[in-house]
mmCIF file of C-alpha atoms in Angstrom:
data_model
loop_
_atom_site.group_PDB
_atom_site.id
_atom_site.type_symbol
_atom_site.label_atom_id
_atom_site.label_comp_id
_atom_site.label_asym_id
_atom_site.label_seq_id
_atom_site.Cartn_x
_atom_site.Cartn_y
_atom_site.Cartn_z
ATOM 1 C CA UNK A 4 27.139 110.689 189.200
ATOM 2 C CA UNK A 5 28.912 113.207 186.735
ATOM 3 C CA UNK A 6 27.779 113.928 183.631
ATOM 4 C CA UNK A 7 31.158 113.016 181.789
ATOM 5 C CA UNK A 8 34.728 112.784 183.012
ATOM 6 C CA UNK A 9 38.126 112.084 181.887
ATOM 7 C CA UNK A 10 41.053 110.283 183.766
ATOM 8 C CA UNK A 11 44.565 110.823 181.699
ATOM 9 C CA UNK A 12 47.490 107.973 181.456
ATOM 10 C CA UNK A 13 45.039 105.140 182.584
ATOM 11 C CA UNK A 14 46.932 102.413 180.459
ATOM 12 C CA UNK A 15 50.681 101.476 181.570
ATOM 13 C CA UNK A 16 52.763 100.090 179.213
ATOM 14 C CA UNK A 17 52.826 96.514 180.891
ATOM 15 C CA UNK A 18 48.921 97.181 179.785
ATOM 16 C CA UNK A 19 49.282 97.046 176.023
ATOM 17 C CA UNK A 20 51.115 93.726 177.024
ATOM 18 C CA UNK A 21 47.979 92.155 178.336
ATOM 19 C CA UNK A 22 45.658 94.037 175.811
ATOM 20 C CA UNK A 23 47.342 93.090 172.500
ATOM 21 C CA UNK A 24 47.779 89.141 173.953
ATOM 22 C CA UNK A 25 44.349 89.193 174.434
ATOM 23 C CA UNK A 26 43.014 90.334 171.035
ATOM 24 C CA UNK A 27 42.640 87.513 168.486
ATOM 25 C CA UNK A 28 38.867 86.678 167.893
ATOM 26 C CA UNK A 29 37.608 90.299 166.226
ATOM 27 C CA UNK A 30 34.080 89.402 165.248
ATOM 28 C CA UNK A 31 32.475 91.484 161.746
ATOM 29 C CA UNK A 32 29.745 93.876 162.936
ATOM 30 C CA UNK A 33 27.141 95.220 160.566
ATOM 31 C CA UNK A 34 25.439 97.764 161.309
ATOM 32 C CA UNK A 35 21.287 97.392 161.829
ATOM 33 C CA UNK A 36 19.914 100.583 161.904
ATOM 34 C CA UNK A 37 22.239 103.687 161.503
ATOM 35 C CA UNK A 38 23.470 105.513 158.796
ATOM 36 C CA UNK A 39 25.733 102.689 157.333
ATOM 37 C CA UNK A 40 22.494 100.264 157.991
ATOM 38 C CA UNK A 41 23.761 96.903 156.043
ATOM 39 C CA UNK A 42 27.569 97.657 156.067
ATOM 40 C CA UNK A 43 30.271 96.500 158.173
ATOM 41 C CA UNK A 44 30.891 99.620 160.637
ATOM 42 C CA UNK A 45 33.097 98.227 163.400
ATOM 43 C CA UNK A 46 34.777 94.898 164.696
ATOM 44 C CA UNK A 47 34.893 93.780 168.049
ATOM 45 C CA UNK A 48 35.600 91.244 170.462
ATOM 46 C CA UNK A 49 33.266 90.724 173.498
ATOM 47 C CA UNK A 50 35.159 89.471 176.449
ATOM 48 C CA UNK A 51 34.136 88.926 180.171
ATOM 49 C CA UNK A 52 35.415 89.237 183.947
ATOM 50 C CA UNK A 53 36.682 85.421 183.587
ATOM 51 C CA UNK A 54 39.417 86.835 180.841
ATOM 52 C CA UNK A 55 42.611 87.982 181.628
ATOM 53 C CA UNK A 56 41.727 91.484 179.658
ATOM 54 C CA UNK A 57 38.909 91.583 181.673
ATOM 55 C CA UNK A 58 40.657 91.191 184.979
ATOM 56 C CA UNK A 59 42.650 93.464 184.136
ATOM 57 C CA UNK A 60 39.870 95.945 183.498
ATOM 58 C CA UNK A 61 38.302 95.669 186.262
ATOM 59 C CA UNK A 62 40.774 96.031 188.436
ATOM 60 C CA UNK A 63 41.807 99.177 186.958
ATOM 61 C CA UNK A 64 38.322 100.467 186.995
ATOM 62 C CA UNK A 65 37.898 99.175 190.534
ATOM 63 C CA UNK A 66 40.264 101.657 191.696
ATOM 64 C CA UNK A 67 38.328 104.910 190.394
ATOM 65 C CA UNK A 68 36.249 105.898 192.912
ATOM 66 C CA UNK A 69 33.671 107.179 190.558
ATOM 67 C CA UNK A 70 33.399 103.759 189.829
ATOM 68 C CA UNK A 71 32.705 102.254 193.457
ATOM 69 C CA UNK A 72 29.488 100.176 193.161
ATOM 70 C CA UNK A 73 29.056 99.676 189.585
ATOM 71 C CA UNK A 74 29.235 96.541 187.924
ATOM 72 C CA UNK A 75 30.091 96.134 184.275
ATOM 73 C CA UNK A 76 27.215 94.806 181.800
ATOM 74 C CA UNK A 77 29.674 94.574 178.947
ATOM 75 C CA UNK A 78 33.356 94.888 177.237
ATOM 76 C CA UNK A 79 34.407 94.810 174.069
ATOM 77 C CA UNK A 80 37.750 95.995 172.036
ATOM 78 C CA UNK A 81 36.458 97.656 168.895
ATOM 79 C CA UNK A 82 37.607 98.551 165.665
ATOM 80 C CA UNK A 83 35.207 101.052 164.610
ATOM 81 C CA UNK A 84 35.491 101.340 160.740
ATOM 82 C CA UNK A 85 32.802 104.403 160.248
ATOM 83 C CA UNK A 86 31.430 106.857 162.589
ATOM 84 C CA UNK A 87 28.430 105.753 164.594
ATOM 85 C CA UNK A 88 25.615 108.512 164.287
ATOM 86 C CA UNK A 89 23.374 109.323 167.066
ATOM 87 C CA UNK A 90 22.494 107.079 169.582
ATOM 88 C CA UNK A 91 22.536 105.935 173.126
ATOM 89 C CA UNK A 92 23.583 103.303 175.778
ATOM 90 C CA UNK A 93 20.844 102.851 177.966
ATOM 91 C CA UNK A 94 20.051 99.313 177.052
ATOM 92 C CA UNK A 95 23.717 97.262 176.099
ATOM 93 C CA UNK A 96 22.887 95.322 173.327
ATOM 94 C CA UNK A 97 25.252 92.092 172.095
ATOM 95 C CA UNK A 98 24.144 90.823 168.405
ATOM 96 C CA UNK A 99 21.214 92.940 168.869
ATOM 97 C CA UNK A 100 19.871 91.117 171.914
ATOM 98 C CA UNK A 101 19.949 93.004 175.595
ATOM 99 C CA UNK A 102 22.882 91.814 178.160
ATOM 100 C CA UNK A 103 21.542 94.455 180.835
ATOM 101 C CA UNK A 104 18.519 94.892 182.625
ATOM 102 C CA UNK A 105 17.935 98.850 183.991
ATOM 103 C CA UNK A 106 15.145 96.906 186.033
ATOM 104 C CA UNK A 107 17.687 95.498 188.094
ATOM 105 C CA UNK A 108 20.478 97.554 187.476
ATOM 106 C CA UNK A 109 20.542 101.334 186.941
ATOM 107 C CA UNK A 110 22.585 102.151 183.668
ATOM 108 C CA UNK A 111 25.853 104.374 184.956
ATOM 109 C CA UNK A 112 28.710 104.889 182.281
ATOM 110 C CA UNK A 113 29.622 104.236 178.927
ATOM 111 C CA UNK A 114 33.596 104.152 179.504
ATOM 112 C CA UNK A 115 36.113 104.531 176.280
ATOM 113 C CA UNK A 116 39.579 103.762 176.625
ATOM 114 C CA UNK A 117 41.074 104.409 173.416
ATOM 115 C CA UNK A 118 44.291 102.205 171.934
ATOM 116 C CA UNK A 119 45.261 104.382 168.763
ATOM 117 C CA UNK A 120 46.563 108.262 168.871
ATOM 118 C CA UNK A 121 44.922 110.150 166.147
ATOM 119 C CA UNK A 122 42.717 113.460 165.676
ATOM 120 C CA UNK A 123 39.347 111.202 167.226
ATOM 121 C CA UNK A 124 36.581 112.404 169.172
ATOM 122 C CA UNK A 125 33.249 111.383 170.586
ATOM 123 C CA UNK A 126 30.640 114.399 170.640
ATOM 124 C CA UNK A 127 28.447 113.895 173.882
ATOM 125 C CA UNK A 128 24.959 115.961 173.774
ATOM 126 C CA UNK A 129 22.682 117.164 176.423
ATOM 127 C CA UNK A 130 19.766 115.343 175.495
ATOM 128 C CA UNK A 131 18.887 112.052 177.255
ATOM 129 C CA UNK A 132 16.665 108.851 177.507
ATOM 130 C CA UNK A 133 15.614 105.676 178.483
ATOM 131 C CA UNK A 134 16.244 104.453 175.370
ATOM 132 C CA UNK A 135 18.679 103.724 172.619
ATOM 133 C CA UNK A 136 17.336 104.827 169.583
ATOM 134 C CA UNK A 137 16.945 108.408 168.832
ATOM 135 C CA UNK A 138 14.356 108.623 166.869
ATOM 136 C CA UNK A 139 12.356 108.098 169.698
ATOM 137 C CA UNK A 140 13.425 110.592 171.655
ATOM 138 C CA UNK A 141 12.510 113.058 168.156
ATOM 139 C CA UNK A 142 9.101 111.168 168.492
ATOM 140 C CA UNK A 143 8.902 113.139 172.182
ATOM 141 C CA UNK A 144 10.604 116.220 171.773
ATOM 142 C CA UNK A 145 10.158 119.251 169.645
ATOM 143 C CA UNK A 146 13.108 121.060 167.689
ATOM 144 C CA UNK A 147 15.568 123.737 169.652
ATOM 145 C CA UNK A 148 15.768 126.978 169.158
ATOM 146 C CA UNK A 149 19.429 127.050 169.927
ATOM 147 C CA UNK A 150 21.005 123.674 168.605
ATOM 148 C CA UNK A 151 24.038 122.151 167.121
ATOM 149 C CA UNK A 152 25.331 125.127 164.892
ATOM 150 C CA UNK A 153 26.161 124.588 161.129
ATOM 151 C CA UNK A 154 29.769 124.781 161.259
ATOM 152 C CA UNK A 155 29.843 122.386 164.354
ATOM 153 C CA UNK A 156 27.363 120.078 162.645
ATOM 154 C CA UNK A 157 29.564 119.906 159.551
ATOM 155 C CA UNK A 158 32.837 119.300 161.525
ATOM 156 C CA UNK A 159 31.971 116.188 163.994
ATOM 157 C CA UNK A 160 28.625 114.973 162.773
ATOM 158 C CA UNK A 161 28.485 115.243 158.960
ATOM 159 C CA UNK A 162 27.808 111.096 158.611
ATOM 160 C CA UNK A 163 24.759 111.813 161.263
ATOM 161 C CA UNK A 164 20.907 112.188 159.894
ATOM 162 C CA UNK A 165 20.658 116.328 158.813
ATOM 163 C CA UNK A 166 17.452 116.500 160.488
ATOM 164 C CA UNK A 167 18.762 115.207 163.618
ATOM 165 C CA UNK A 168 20.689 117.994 163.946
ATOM 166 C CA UNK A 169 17.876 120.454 165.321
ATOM 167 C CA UNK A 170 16.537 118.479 168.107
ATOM 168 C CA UNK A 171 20.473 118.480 169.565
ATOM 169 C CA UNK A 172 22.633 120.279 171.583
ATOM 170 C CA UNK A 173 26.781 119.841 172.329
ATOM 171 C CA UNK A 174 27.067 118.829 176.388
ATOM 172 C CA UNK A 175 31.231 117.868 175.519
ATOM 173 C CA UNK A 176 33.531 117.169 172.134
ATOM 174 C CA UNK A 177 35.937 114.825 173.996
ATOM 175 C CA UNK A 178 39.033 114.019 172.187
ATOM 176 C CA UNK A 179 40.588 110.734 172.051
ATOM 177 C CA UNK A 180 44.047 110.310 174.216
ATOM 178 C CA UNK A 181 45.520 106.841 173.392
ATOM 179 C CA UNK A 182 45.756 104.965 176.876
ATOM 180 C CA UNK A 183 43.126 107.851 178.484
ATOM 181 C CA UNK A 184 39.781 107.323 179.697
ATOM 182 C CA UNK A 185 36.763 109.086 178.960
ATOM 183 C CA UNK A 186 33.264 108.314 180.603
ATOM 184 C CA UNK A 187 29.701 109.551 180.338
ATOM 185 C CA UNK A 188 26.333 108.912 181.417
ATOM 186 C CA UNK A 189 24.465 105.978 179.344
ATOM 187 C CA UNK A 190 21.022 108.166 179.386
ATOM 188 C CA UNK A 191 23.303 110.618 177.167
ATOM 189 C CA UNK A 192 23.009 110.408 173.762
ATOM 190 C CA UNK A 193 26.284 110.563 171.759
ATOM 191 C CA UNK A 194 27.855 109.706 168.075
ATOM 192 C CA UNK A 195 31.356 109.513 166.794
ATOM 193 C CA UNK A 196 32.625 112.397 165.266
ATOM 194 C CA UNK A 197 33.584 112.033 161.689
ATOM 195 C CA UNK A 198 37.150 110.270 160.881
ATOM 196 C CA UNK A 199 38.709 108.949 157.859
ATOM 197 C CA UNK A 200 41.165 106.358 159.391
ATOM 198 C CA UNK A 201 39.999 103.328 161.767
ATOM 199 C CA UNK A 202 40.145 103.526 164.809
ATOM 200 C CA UNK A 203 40.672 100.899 168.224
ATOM 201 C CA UNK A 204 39.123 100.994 171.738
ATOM 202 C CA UNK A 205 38.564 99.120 174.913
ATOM 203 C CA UNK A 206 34.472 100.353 175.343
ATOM 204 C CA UNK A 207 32.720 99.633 178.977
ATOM 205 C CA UNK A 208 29.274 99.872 180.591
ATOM 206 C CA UNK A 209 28.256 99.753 183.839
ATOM 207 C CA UNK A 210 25.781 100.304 186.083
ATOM 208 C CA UNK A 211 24.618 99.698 190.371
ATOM 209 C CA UNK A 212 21.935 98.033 191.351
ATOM 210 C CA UNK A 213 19.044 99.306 192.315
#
């Protein structure tokens, strides 16, 4: 399993076709715990292997062979509205209630397929857990000596807690490619760097059984 990786021109334009046909039910989410706790931070619509989006995801997925032997826990098309701050994937979560089990099956990638063009990134760290929440992991861990530095801090995670900054270190900045795919371990913790404009993507997890 690789850390991250990225996978350029995975949409075709018959693609879009399917995607945007597909799109009708956005659901308002509001946001539990992070920085914008209370708010609506995102939109999304949850759809499943039975869907004609989701066919057509997994069939492109299906012929990645990074991808042979997982199965996917959850998709959604999101509009995210703010920045998510620091967090991870570990456990997928639907309204707040778990859709995976890491008993059974072992957490793999968080894939991004992004649907807009636009100067977008997602900031992927080297620190990991078993968990989603990161204060947790600042529960177990002590500050770095070398971590996140100011300028860098300022740039992609200005939304994020200030004193989470310490405890973190950059693994990968990737930068959003509309129709591209980008995909990273689900121990990772990761946050959306700062934007102004909303943004739209097809977001994946998977995992293998045990």
């Amino acid at each position: 399993m690789k850390d991250y990786f990225e996978i350029d021109n995975f949409l075709t334009d018959d693609d879009y076709g399917v995607i945007e046909n597909n799109t009708t039910k956005i659901e308002s989410f509001i946001d539990p715990n992070g920085v914008f706790k209370g708010t609506e931070s995102a939109r999304q619509q949850w759809f499943d292997e039975s869907t004609a989006l989701g066919q057509l995801i997994k069939s492109k997925l299906a012929s990645i062979e990074l991808f042979n032997n997982n199965r996917i826990d959850g998709m959604q098309v999101a509009d995210m509205l703010k920045p998510y701050d620091i967090h991870g994937d570990y456990l997928v979560q639907k309204n707040q209630k778990p859709i995976s089990d890491p008993k059974t099956h072992d957490p793999m990638y968080t894939i991004i397929i992004p649907l807009v063009q636009g100067e977008y990134h997602t900031v992927v760290f080297d620190q990991q857990g078993e968990y989603n929440n990161f204060s947790e992991y600042k529960d177990k861990n002590i500050e770095l000596s070398e971590h996140v530095s100011d300028d860098e801090w300022k740039q992609y995670c200005g939304h994020c807690h200030d004193v989470d900054q310490k405890y973190l270190s950059i693994k990968k900045v990737l930068k959003w490619n509309k129709g591209s795919l980008m995909a990273f371990n689900r121990r990772l913790f990761h946050a959306s760097a700062n934007f102004v404009k909303p943004k739209r993507a097809i977001v994946v997890w998977s995992s293998r059984s045990n």
